[in-house]
Tab-separated table of C-alpha atoms in Angstrom:
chain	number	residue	atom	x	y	z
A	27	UNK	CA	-15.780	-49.197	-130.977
A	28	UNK	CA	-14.292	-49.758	-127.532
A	29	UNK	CA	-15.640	-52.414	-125.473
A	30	UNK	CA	-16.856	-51.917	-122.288
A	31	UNK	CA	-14.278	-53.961	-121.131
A	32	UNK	CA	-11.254	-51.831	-122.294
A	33	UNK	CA	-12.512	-48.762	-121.092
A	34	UNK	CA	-12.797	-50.101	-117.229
A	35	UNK	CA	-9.350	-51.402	-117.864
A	36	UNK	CA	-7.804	-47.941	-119.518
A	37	UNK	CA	-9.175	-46.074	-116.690
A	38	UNK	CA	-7.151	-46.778	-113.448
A	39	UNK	CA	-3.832	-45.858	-115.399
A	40	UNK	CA	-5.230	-42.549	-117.065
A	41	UNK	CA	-6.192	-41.489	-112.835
A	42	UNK	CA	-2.489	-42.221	-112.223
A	43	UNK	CA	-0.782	-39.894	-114.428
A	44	UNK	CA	-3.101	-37.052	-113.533
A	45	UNK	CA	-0.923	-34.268	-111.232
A	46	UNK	CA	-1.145	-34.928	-107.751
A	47	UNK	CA	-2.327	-31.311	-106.519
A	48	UNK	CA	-5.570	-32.277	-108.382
A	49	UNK	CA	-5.710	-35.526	-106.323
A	50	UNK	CA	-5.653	-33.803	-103.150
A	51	UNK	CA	-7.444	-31.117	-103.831
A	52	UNK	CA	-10.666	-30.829	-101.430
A	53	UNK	CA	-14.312	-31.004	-102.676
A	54	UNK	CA	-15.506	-28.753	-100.010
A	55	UNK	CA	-16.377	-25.249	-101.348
A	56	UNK	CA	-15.443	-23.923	-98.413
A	57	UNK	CA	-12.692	-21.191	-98.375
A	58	UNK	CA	-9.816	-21.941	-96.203
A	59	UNK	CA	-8.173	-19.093	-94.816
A	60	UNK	CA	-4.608	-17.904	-95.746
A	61	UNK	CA	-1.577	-18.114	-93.287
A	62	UNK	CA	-1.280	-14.282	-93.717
A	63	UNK	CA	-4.996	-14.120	-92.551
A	64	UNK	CA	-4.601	-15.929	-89.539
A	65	UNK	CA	-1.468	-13.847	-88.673
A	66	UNK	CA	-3.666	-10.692	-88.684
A	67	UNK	CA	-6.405	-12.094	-86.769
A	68	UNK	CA	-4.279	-13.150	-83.922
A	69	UNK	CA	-2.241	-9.692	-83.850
A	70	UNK	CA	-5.960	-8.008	-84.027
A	71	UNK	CA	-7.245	-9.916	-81.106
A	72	UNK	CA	-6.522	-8.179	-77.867
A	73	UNK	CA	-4.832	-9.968	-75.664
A	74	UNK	CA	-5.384	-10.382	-71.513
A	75	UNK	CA	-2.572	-10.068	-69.454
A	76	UNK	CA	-3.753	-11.488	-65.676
A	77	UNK	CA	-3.720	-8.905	-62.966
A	78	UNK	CA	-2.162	-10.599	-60.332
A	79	UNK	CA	0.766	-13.065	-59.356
A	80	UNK	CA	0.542	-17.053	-57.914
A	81	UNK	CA	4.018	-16.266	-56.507
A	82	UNK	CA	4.487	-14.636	-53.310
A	83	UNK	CA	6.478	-11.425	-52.756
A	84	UNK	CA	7.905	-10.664	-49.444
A	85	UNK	CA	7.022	-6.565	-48.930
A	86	UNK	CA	9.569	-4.750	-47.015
A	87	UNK	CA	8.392	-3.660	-43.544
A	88	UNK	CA	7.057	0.037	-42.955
A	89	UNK	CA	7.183	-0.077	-39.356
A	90	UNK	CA	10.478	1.534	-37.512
A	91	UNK	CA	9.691	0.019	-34.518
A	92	UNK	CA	9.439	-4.057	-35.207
A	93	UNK	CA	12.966	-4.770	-34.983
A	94	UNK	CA	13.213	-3.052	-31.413
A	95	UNK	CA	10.128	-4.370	-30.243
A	96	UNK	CA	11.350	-8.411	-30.987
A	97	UNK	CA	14.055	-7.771	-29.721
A	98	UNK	CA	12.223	-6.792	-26.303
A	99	UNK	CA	10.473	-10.058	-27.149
A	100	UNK	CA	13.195	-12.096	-26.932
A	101	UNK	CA	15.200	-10.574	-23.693
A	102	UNK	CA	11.792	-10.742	-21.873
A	103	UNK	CA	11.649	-14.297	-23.258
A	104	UNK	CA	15.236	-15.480	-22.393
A	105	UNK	CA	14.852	-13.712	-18.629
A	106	UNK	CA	11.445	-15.738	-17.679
A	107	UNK	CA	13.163	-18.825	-19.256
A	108	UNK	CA	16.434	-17.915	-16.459
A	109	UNK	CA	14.123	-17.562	-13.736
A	110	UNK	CA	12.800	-20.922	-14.298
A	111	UNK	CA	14.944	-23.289	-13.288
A	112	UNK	CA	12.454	-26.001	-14.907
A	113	UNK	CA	9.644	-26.423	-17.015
A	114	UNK	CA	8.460	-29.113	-14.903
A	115	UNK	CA	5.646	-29.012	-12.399
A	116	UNK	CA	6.422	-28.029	-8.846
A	117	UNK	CA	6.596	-31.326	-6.498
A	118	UNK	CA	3.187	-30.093	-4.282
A	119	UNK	CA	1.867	-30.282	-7.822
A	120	UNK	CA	3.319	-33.912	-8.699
A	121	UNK	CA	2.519	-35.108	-5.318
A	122	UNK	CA	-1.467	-34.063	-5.701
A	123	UNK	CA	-1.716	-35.178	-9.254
A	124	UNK	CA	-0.252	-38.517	-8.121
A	125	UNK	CA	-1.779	-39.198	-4.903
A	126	UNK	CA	-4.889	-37.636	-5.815
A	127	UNK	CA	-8.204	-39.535	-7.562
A	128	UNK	CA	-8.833	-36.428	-9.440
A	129	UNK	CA	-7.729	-35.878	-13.500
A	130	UNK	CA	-6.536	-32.827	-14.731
A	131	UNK	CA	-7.938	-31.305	-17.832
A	132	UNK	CA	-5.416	-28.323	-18.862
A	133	UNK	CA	-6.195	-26.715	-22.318
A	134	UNK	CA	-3.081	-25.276	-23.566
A	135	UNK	CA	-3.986	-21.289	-24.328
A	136	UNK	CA	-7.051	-21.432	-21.811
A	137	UNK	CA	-7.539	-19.800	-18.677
A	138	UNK	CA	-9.982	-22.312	-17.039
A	139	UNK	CA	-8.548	-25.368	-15.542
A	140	UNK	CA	-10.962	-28.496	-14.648
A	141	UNK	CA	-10.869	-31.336	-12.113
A	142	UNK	CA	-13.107	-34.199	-12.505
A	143	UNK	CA	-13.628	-37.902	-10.574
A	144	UNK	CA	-16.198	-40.051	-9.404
A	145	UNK	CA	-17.294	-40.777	-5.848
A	146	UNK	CA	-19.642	-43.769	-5.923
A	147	UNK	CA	-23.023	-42.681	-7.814
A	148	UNK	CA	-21.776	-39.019	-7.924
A	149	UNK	CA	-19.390	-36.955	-10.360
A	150	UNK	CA	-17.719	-33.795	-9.527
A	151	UNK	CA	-16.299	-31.216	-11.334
A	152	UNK	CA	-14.404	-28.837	-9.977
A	153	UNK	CA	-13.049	-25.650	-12.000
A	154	UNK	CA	-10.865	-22.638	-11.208
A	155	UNK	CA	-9.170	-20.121	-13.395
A	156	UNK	CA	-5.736	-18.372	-13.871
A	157	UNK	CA	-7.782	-15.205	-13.841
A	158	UNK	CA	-7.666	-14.694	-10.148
A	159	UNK	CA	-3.683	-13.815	-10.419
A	160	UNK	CA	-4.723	-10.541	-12.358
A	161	UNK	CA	-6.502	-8.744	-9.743
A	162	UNK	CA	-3.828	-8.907	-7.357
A	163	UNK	CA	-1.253	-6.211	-8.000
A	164	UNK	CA	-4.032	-3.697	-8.105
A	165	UNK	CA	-6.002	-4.845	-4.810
A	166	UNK	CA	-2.116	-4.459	-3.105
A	167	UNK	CA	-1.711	-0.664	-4.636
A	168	UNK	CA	-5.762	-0.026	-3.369
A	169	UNK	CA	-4.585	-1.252	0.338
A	170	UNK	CA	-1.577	0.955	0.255
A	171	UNK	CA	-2.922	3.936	-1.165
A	172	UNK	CA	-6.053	3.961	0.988
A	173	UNK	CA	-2.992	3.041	4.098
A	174	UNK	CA	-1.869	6.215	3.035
A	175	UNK	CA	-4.480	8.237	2.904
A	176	UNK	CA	-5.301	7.562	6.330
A	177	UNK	CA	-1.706	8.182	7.492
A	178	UNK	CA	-2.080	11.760	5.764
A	179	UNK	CA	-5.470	12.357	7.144
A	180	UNK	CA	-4.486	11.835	10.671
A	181	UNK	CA	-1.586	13.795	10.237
A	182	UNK	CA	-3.268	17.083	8.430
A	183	UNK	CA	-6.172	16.875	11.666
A	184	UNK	CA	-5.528	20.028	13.446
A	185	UNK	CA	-5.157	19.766	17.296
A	186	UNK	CA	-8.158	21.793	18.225
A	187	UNK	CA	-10.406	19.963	15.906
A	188	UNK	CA	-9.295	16.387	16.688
A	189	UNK	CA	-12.822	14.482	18.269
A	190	UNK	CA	-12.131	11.462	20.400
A	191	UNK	CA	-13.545	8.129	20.756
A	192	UNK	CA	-13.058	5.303	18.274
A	193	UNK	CA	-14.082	6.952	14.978
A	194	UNK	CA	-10.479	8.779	14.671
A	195	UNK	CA	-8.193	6.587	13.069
A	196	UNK	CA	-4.503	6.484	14.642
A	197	UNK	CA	-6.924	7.788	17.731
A	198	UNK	CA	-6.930	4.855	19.991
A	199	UNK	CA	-7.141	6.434	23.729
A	200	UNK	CA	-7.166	10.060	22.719
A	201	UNK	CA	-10.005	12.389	24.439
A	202	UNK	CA	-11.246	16.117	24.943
A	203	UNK	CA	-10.556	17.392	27.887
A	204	UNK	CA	-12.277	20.054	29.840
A	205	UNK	CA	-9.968	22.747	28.786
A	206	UNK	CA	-10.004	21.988	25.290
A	207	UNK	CA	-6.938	20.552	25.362
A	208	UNK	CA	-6.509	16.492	24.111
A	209	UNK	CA	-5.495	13.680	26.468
A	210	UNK	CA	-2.811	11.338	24.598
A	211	UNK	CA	-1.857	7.833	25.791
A	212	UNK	CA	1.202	6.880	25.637
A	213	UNK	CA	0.539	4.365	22.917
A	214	UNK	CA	-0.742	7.065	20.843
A	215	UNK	CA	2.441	8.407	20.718
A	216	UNK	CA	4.016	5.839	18.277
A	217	UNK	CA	3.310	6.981	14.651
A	218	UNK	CA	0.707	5.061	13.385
A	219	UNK	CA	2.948	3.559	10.811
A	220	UNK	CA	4.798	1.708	13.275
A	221	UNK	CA	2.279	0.300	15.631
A	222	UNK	CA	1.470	-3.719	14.884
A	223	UNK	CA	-2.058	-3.563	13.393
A	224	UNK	CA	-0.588	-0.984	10.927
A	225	UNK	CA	2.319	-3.523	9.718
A	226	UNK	CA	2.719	-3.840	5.947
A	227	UNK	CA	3.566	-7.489	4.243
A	228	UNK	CA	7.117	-6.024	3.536
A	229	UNK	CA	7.523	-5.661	7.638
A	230	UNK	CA	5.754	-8.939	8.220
A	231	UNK	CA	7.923	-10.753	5.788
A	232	UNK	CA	11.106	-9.130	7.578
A	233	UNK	CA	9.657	-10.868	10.810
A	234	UNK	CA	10.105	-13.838	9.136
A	235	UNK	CA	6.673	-14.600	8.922
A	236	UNK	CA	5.050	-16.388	5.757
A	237	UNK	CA	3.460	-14.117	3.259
A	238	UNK	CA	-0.047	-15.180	2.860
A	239	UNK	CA	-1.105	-16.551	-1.042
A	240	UNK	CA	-3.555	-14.923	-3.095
A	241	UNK	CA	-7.524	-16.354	-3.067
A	242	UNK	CA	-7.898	-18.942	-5.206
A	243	UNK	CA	-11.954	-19.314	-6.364
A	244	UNK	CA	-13.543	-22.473	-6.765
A	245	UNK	CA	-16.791	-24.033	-8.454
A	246	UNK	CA	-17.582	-27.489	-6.974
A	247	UNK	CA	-20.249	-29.035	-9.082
A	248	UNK	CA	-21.755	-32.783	-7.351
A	249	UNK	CA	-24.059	-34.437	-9.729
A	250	UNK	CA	-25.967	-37.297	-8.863
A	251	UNK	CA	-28.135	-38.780	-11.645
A	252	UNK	CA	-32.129	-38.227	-11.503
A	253	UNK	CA	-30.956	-35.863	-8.287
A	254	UNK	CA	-30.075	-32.794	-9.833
A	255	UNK	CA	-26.420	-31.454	-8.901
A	256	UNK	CA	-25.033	-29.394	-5.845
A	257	UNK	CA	-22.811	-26.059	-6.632
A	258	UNK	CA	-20.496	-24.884	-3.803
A	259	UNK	CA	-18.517	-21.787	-4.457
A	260	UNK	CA	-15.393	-21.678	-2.170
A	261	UNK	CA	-12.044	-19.849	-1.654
A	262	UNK	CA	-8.810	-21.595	-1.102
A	263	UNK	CA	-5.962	-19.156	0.545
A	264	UNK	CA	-3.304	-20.897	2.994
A	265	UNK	CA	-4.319	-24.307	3.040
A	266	UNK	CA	-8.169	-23.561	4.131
A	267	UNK	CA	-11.387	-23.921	2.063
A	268	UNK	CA	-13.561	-21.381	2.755
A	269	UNK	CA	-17.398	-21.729	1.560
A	270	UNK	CA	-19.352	-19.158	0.515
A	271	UNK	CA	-22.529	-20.177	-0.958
A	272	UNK	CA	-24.109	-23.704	-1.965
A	273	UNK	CA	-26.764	-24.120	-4.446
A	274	UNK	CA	-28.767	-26.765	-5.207
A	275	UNK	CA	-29.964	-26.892	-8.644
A	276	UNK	CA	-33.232	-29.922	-9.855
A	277	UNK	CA	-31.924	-29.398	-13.584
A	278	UNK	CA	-28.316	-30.473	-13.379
A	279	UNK	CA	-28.063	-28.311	-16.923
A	280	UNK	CA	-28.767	-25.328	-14.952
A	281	UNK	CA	-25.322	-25.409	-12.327
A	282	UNK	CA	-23.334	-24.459	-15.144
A	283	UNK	CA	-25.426	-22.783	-17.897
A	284	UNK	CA	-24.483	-22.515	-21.093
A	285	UNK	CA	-27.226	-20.818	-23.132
A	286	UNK	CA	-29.380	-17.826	-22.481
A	287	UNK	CA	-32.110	-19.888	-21.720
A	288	UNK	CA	-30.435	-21.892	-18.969
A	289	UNK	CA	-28.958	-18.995	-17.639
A	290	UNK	CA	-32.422	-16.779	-17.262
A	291	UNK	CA	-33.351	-19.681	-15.371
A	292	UNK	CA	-30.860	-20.537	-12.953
A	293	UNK	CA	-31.265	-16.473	-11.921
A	294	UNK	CA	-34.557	-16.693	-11.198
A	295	UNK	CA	-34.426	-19.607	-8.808
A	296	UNK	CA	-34.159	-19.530	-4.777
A	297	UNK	CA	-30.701	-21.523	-4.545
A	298	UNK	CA	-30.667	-21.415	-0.914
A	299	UNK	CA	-28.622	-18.943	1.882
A	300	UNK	CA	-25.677	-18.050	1.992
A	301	UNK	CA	-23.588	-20.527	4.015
A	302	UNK	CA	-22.557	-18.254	6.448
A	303	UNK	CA	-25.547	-17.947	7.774
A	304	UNK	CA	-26.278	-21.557	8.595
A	305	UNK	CA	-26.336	-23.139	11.615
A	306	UNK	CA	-22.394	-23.572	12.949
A	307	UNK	CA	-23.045	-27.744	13.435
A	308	UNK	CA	-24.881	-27.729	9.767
A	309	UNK	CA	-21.835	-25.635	8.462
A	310	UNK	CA	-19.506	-28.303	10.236
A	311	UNK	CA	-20.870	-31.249	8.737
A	312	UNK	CA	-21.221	-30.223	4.982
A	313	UNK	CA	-17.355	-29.209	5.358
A	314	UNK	CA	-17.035	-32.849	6.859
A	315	UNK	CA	-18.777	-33.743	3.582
A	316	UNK	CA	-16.750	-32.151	1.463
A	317	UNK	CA	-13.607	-33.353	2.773
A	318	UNK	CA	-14.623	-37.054	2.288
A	319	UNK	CA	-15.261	-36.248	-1.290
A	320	UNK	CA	-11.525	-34.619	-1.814
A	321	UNK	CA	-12.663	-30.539	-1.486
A	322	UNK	CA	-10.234	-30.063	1.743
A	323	UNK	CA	-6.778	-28.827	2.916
A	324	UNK	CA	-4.686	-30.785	0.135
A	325	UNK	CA	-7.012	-29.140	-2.316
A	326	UNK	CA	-6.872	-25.508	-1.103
A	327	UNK	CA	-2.645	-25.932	-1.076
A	328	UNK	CA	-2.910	-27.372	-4.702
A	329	UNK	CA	-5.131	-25.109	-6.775
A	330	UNK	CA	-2.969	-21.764	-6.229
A	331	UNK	CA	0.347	-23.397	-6.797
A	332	UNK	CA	-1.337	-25.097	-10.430
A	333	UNK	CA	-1.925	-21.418	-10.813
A	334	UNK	CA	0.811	-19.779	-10.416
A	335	UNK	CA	2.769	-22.821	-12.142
A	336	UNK	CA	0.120	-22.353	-15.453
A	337	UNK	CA	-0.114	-18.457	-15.449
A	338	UNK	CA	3.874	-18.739	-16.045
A	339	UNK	CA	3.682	-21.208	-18.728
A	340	UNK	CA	0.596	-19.591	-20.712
A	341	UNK	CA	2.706	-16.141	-20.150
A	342	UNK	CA	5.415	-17.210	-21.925
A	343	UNK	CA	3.500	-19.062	-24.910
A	344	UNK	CA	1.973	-15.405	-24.875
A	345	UNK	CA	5.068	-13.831	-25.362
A	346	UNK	CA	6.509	-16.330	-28.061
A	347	UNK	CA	3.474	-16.141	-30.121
A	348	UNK	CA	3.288	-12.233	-30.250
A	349	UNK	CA	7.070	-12.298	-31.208
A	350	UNK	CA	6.310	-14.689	-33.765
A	351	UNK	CA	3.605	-12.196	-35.298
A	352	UNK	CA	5.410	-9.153	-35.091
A	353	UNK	CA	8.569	-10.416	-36.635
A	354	UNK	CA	6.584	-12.338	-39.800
């Protein structure tokens, strides 16, 4: 009988000569699936193609007209760019910047343009827009046409029906006589056209004489703290300031209103007469105080020329960035 002893010893080497696939065999009972199994599962298994593209694709353009129209772009670019001899300010500008206590702030792509400084216990803000050069072509064709309307009404007034007196216009001396018949000066017979108060810019600029610039608006805003603010709107034209209205405002929030709120407000309140109809030595000294506080003649020559000098440059940023968006 075999020991105990020669059995533990016999059985390491009887384990060894076994085959191997019965060493590595698994004890799990669980089937494995085959490789032809798998193959058929992942052909059966529908497959999701995505539906779009991370690259981008440059689509031809439809339009027949783009190539024309940036090419429009770019003569009307290259001709403003001609005209200007210089990119830089114009010296009146330079000189007021420079001389003046006032800072500039000028928002590339906006039409509002502000002026700010302190005098003493009070700051001022002053603002004016590029907007006032729109108006003007169309004001100038409204003179003209009604200029010529009166020319043609005076003309097509037959002679029998022509009234005297002052109301006729082109009619300065003329009169009914007894008869019937009209009484001319000899003034009145020079066309209208070509008497002196009837003189065009185009004549007056012949003459020699300086065309006027267009009216530049202005919002003058004085606050003084725990006073409330002053608002003066004014016109500069030709080196004068010309004030129409001052307000006077206890909420300082209220002189330039930026909610609905503020702005229901500010409309009901009595903000005082219009300053024409002050008394002349009242009107004299607020100009006087005005002036001390830098709202005067240097002021009224600077703000057009900043506009016409920004209305050029934020023209032709205008025309670069619609070329840009046409051509993309």
């Amino acid at each position: 009988m075999l020991s105990i002893r020669t059995i533990t010893r016999s059985a390491p080497r009887a384990i060894s000569r076994l085959p191997a696939p019965s060493i590595c065999r698994p004890l799990s009972t669980i089937r494995q699936p085959s490789i032809l199994q798998s193959s058929w599962n992942a052909a059966s298994r529908p497959t999701l193609t995505a539906a779009f593209s991370s690259s981008r694709i440059r689509q031809e353009k439809e339009g027949d007209v783009d190539d024309e129209l940036v090419a429009k772009f770019e003569s009307e670019l290259q001709m403003e760019k001609e005209m200007r001899d210089t990119d830089e300010a114009p010296v009146s500008v330079k000189d007021f910047l420079e001389n003046s206590r006032f800072k500039i702030q000028d928002t590339p792509g906006q039409e509002e343009v502000v002026l700010t400084r302190q005098f003493g216990d009070e700051s001022i803000r002053i603002t004016f827009t590029i907007a006032d050069l729109e108006p003007l072509d169309s004001e100038s064709d409204r003179t003209l046409d009604d200029q010529a309307l009166r020319d043609e009404d005076v003309g097509d007034i037959p002679e029998e029906g022509q009234s005297g007196g002052a109301n006729t216009k082109g009619s300065v001396n003329q009169g009914r006589t007894k008869g019937g018949n009209i009484k001319v000066a000899p003034e009145d017979s020079i066309a209208p056209a070509d008497r002196p108060e009837f003189e065009t810019d185009e004549s007056l600029a012949e003459d020699g004489e300086q065309e006027s610039n267009f009216p530049a608006r202005l919002n003058v805003t004085i606050h003084k703290a725990g006073q409330g603010a002053l608002q003066i709107e004014a016109v500069a034209q030709d080196g004068l300031m010309v004030i129409d209205n001052v307000y006077y405002f206890p909420d300082p929030e209220l002189a330039d209103a930026k909610s609905a709120e503020k702005d229901w407000q500010k409309r009901g309140m009595y903000t005082g007469p219009p300053f024409g109809n002050l008394d002349e030595d009242l009107q004299v000294l607020f100009e006087k105080y005005l002036d001390e506080r830098g709202v005067n003649t240097a002021l009224a020559l600077f703000v057009p020329d900043y506009i016409d000098f920004k209305e050029q440059r934020e023209y032709l940023r205008w025309l670069s960035n619609v070329k840009s968006f046409v051509e993309a």
